[in-house]
JSON list of N, CA and C in Angstrom, two decimals:
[
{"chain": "K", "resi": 1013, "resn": "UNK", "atom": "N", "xyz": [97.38, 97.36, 107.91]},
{"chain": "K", "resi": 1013, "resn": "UNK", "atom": "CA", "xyz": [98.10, 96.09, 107.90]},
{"chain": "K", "resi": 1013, "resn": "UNK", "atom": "C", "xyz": [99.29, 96.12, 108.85]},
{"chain": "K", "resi": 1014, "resn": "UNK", "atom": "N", "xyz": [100.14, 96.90, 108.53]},
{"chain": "K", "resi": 1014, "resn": "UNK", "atom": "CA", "xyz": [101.01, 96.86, 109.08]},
{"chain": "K", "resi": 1014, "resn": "UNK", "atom": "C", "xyz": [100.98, 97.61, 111.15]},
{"chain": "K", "resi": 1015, "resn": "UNK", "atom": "N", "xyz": [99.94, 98.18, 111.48]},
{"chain": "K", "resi": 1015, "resn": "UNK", "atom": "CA", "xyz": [99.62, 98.07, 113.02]},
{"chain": "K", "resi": 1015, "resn": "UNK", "atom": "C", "xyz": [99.18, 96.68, 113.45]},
{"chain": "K", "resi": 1016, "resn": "UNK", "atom": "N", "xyz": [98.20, 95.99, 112.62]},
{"chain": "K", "resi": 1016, "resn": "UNK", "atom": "CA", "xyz": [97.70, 95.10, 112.86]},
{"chain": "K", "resi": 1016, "resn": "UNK", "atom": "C", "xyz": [99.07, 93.87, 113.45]},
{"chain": "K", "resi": 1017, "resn": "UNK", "atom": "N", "xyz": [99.96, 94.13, 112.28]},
{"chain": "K", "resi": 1017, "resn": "UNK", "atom": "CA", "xyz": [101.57, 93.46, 112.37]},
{"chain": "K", "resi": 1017, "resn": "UNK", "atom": "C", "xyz": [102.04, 93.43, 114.04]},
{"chain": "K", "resi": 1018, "resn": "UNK", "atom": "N", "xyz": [102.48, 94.63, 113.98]},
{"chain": "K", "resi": 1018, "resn": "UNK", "atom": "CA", "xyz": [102.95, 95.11, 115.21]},
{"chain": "K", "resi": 1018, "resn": "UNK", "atom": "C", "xyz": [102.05, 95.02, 116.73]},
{"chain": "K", "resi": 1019, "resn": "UNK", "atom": "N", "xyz": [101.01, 94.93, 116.62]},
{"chain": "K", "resi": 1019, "resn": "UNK", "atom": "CA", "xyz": [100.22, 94.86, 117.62]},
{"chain": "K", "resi": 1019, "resn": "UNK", "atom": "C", "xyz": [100.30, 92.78, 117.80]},
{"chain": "K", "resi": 1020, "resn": "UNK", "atom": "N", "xyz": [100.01, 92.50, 116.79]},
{"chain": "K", "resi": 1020, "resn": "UNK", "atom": "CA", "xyz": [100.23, 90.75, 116.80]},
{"chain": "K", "resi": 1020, "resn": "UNK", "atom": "C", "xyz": [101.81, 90.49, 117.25]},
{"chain": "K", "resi": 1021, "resn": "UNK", "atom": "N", "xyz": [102.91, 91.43, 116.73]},
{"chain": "K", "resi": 1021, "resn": "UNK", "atom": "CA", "xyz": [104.15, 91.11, 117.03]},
{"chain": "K", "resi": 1021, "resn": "UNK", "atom": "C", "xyz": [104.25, 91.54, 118.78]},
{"chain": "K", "resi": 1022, "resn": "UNK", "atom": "N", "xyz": [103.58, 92.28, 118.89]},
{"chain": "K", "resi": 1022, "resn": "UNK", "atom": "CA", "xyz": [103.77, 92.62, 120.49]},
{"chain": "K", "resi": 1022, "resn": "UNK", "atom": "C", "xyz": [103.24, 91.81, 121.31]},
{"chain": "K", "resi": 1023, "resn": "UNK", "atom": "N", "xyz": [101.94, 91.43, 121.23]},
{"chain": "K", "resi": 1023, "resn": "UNK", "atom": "CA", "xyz": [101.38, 89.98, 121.55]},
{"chain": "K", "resi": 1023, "resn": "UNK", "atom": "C", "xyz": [102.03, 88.70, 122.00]},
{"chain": "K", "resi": 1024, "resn": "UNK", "atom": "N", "xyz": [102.81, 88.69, 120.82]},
{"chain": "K", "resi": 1024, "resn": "UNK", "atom": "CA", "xyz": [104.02, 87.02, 121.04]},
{"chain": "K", "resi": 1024, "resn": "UNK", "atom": "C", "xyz": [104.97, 87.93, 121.78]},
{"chain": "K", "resi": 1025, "resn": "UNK", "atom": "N", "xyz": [105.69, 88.83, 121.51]},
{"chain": "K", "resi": 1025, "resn": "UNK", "atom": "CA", "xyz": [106.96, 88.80, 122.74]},
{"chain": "K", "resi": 1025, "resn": "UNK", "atom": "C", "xyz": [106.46, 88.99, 123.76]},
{"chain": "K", "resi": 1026, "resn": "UNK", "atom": "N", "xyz": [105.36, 89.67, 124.15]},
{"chain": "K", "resi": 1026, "resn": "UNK", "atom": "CA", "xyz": [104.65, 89.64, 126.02]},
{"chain": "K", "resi": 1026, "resn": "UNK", "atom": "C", "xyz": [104.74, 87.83, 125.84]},
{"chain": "K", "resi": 1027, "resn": "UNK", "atom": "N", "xyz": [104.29, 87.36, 125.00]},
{"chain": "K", "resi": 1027, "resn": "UNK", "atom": "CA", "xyz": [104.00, 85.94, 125.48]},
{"chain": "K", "resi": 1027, "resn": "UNK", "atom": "C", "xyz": [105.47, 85.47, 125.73]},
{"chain": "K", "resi": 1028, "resn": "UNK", "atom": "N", "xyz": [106.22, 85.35, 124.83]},
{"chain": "K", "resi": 1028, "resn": "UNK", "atom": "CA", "xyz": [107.56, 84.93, 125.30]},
{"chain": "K", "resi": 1028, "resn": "UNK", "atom": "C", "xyz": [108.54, 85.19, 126.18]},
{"chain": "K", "resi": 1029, "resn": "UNK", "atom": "N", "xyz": [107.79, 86.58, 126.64]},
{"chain": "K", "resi": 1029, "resn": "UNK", "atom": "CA", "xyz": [108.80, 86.99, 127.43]},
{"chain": "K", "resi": 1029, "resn": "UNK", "atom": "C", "xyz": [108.01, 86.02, 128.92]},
{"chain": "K", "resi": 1030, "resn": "UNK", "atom": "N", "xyz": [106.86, 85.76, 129.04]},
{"chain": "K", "resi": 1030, "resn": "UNK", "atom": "CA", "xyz": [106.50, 85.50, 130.25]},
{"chain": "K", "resi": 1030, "resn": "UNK", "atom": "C", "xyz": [106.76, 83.80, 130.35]},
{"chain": "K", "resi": 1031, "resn": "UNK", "atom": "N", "xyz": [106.87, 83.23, 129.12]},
{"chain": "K", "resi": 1031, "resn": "UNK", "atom": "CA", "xyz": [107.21, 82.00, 129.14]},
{"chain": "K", "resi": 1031, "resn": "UNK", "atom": "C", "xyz": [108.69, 81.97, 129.51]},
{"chain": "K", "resi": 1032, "resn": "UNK", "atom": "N", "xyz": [109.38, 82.92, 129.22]},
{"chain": "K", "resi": 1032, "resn": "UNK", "atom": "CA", "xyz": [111.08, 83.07, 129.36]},
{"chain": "K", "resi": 1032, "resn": "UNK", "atom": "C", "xyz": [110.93, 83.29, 131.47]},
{"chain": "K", "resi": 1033, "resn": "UNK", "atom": "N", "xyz": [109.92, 83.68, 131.50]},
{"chain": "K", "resi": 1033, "resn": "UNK", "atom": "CA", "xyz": [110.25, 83.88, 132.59]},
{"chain": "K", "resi": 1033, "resn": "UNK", "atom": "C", "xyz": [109.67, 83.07, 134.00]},
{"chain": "K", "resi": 1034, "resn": "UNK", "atom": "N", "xyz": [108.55, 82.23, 133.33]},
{"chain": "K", "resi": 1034, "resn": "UNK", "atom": "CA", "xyz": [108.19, 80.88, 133.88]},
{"chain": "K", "resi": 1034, "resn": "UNK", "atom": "C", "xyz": [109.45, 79.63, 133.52]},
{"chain": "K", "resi": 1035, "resn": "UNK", "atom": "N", "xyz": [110.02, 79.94, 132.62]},
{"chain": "K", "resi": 1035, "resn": "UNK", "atom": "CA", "xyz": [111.10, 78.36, 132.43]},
{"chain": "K", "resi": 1035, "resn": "UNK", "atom": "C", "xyz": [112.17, 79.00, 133.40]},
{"chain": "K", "resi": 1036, "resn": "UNK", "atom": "N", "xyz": [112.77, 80.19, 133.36]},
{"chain": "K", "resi": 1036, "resn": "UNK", "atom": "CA", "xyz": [113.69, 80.42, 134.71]},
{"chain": "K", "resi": 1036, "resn": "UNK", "atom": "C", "xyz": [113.00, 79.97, 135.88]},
{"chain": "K", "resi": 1037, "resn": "UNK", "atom": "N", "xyz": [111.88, 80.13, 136.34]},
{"chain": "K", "resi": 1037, "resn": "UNK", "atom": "CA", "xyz": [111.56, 80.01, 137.85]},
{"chain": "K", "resi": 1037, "resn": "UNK", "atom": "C", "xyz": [111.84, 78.03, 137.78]},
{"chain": "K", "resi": 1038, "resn": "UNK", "atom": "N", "xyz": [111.38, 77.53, 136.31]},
{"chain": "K", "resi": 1038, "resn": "UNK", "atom": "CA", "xyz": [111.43, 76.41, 136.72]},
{"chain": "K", "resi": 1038, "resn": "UNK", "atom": "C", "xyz": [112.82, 75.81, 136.68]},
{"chain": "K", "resi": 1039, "resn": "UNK", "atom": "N", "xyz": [113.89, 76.19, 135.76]},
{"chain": "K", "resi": 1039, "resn": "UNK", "atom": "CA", "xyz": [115.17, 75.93, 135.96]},
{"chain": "K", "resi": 1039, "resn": "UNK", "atom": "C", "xyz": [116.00, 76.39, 137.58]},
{"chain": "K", "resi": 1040, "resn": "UNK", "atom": "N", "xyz": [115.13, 77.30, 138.48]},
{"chain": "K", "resi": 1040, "resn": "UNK", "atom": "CA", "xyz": [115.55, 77.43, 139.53]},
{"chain": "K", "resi": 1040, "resn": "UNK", "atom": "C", "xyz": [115.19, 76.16, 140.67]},
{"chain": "K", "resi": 1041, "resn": "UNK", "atom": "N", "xyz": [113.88, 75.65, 140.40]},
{"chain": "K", "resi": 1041, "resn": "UNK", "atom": "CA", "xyz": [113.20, 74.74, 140.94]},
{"chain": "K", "resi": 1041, "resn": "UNK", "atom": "C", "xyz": [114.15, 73.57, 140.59]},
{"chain": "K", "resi": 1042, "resn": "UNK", "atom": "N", "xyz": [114.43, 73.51, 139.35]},
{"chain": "K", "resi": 1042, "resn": "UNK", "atom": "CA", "xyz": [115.28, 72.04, 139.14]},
{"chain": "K", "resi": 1042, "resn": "UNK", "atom": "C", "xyz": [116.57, 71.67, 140.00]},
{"chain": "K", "resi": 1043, "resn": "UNK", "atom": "N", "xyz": [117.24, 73.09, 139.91]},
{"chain": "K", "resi": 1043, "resn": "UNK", "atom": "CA", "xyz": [118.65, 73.08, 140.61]},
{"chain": "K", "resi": 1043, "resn": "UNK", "atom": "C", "xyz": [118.46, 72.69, 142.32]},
{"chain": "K", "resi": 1044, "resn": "UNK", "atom": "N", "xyz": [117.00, 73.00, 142.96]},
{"chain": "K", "resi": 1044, "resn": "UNK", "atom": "CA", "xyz": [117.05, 72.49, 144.26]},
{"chain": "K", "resi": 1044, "resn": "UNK", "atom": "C", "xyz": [116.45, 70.94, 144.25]},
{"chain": "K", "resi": 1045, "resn": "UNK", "atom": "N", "xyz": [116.18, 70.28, 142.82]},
{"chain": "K", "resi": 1045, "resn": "UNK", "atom": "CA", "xyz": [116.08, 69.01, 143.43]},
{"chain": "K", "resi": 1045, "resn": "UNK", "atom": "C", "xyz": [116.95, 67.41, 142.97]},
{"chain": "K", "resi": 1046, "resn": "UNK", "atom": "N", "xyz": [116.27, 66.61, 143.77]},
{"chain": "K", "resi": 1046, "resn": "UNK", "atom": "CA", "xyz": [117.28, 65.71, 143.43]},
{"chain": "K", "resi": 1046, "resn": "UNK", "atom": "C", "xyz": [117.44, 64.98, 141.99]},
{"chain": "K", "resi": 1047, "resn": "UNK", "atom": "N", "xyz": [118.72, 64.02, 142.07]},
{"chain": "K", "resi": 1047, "resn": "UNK", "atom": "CA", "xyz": [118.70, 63.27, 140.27]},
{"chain": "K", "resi": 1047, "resn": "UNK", "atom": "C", "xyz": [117.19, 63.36, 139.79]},
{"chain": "K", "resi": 1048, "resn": "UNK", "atom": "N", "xyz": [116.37, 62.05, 140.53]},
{"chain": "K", "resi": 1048, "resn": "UNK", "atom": "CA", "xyz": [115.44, 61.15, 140.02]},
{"chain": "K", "resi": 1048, "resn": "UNK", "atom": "C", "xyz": [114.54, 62.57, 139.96]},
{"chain": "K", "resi": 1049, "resn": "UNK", "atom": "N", "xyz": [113.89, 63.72, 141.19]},
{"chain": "K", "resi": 1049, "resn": "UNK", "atom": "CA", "xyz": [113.58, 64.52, 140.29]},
{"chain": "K", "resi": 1049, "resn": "UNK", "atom": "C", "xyz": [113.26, 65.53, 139.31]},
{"chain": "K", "resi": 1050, "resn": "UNK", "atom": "N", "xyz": [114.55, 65.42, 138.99]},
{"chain": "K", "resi": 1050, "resn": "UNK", "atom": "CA", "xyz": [115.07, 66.17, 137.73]},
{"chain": "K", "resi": 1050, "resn": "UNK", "atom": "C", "xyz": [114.50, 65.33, 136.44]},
{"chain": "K", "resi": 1051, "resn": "UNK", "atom": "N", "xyz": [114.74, 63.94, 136.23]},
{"chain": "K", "resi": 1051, "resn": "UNK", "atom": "CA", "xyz": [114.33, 63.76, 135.32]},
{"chain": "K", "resi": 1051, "resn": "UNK", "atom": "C", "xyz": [112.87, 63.65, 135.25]},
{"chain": "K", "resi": 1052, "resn": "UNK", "atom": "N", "xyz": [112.17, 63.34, 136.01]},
{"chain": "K", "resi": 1052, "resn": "UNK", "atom": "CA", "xyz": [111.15, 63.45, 136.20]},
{"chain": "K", "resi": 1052, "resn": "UNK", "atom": "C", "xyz": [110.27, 64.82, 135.63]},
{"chain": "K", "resi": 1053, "resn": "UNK", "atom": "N", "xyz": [111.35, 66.14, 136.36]},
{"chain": "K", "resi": 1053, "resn": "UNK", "atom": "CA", "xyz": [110.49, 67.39, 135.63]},
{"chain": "K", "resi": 1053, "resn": "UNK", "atom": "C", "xyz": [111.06, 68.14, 134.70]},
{"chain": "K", "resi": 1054, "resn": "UNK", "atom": "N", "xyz": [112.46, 66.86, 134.15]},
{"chain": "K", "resi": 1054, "resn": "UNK", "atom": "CA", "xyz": [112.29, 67.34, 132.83]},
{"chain": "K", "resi": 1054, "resn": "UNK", "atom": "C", "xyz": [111.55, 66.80, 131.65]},
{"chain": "K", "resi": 1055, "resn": "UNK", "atom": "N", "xyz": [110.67, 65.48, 131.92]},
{"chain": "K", "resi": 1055, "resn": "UNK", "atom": "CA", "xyz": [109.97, 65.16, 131.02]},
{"chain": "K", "resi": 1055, "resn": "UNK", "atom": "C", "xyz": [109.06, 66.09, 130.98]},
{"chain": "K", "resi": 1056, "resn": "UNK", "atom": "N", "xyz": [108.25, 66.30, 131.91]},
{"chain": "K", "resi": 1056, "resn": "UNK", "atom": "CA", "xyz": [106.85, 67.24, 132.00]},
{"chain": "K", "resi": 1056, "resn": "UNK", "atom": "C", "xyz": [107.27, 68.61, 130.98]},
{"chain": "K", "resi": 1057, "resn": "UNK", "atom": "N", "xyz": [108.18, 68.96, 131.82]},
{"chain": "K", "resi": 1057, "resn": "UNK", "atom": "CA", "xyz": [108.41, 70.20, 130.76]},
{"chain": "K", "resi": 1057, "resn": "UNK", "atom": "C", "xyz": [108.85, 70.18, 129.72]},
{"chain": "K", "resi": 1058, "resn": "UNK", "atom": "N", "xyz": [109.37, 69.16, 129.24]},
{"chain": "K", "resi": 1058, "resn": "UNK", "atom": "CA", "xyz": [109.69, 69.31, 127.63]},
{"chain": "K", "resi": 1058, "resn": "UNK", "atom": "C", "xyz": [108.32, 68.67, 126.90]},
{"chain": "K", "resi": 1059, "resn": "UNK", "atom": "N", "xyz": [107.37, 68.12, 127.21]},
{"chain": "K", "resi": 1059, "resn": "UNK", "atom": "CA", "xyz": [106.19, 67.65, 127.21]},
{"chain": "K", "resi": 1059, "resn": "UNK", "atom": "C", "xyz": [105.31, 69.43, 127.22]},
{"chain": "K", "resi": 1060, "resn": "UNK", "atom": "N", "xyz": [105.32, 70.38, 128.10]},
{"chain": "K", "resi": 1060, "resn": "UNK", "atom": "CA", "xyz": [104.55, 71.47, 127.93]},
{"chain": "K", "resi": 1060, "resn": "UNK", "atom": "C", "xyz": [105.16, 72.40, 126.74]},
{"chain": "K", "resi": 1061, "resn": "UNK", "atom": "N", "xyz": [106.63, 71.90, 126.49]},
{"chain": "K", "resi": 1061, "resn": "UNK", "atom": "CA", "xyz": [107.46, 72.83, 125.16]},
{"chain": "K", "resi": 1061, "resn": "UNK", "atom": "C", "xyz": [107.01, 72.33, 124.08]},
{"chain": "K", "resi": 1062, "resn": "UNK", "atom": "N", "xyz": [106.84, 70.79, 123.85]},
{"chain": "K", "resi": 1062, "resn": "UNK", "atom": "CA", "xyz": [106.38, 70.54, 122.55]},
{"chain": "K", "resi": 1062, "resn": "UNK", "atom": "C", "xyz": [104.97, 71.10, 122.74]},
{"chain": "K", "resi": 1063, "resn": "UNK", "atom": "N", "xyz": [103.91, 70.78, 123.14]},
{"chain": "K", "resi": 1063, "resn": "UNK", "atom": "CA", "xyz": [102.89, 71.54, 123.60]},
{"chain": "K", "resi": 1063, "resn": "UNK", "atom": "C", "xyz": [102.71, 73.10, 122.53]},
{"chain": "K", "resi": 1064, "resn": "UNK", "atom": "N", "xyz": [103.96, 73.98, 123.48]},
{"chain": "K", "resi": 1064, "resn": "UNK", "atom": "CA", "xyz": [103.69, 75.00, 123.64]},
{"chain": "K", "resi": 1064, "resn": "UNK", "atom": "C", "xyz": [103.85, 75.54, 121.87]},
{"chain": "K", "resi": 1065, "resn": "UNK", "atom": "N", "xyz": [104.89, 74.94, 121.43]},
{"chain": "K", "resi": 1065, "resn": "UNK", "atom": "CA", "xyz": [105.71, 74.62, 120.10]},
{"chain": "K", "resi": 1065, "resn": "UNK", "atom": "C", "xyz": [104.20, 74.55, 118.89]},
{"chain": "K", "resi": 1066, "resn": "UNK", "atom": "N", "xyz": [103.67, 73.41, 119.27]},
{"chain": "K", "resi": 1066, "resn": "UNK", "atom": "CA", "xyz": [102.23, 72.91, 118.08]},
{"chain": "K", "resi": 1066, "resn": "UNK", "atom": "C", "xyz": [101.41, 73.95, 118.47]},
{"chain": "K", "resi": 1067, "resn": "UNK", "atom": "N", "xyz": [101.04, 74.68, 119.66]},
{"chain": "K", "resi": 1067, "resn": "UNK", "atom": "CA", "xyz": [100.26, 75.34, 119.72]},
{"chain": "K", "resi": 1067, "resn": "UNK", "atom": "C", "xyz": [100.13, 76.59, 119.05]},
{"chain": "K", "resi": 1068, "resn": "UNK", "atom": "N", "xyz": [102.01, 77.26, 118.97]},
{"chain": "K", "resi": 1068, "resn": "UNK", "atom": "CA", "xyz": [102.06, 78.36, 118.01]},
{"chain": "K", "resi": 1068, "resn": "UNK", "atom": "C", "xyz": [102.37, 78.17, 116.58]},
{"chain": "K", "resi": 1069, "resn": "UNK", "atom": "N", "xyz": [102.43, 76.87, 116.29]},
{"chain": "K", "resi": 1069, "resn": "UNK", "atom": "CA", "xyz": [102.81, 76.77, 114.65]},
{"chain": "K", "resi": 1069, "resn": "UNK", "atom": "C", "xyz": [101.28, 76.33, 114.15]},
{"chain": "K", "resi": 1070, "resn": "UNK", "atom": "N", "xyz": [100.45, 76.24, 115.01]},
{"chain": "K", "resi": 1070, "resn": "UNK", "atom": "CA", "xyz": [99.37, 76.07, 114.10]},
{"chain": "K", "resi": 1070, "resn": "UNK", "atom": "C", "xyz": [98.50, 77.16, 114.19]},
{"chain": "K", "resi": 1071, "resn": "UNK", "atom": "N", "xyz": [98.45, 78.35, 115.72]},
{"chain": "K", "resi": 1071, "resn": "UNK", "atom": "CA", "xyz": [98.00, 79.28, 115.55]},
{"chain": "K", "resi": 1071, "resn": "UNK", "atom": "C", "xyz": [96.42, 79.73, 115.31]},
{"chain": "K", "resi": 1072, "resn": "UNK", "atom": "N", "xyz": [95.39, 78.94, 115.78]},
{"chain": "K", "resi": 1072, "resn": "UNK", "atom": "CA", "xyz": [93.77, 79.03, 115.48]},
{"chain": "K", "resi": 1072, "resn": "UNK", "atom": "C", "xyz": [93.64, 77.74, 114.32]},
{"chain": "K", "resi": 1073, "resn": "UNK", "atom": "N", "xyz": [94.61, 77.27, 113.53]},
{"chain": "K", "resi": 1073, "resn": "UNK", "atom": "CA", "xyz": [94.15, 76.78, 112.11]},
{"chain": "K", "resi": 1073, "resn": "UNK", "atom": "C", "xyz": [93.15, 75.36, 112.86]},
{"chain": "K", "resi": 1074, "resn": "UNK", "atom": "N", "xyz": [93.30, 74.95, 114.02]},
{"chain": "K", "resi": 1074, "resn": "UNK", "atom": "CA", "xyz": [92.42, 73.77, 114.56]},
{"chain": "K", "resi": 1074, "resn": "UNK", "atom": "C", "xyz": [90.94, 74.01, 115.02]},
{"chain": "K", "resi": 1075, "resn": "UNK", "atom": "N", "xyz": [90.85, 75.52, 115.10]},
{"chain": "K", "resi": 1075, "resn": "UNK", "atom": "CA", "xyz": [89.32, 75.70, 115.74]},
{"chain": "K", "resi": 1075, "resn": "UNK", "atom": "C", "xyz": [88.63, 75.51, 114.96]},
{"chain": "K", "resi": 1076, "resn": "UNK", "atom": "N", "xyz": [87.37, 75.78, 115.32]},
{"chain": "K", "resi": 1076, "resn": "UNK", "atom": "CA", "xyz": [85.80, 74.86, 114.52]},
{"chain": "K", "resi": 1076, "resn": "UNK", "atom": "C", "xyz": [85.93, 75.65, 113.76]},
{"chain": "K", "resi": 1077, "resn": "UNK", "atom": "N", "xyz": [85.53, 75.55, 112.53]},
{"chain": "K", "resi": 1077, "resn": "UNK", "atom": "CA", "xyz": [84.45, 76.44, 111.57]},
{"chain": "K", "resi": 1077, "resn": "UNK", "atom": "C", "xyz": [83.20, 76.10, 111.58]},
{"chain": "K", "resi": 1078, "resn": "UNK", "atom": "N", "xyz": [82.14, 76.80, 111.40]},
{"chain": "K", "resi": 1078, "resn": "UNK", "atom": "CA", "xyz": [80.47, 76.79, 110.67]},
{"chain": "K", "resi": 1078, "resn": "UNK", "atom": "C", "xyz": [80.64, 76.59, 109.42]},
{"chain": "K", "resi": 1079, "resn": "UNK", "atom": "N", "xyz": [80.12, 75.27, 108.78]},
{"chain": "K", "resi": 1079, "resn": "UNK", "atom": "CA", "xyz": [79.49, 75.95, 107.53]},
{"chain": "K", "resi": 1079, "resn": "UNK", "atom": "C", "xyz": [78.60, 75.99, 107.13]},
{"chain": "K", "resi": 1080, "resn": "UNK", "atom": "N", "xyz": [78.59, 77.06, 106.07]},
{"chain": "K", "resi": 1080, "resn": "UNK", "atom": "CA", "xyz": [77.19, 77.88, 105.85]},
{"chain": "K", "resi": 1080, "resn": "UNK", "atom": "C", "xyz": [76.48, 77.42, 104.75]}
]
């Protein structure tokens, strides 16, 4: 149980860490552009955060089942 833990816990921080490190490249991207678009890519991306947000609080519970 408890590898199983740790191997799943290692899983999400590789994931977070690479999402931590895709939202810097894009907070670098923001700072070179103008007002209009800024807001522009900050909708998108807070649009891929909620996204990203439902995708880990639900965690598989949406895939198909068979039943038998």
């Amino acid at each position: 149980m408890s590898i199983g833990f740790v191997k799943y816990f290692n899983e999400k921080s590789l994931f977070v860490s690479i999402f931590k490190e895709i939202l810097d490249l894009f907070l670098i991207f923001l700072h070179n552009l103008s007002q209009f678009g800024k807001i522009i890519a900050f909708y998108f991306i807070s649009q891929q955060v909620i996204l990203l947000l439902v995708a880990l609080s639900t965690e598989g519970k949406l895939t198909p089942t068979r039943k038998k």
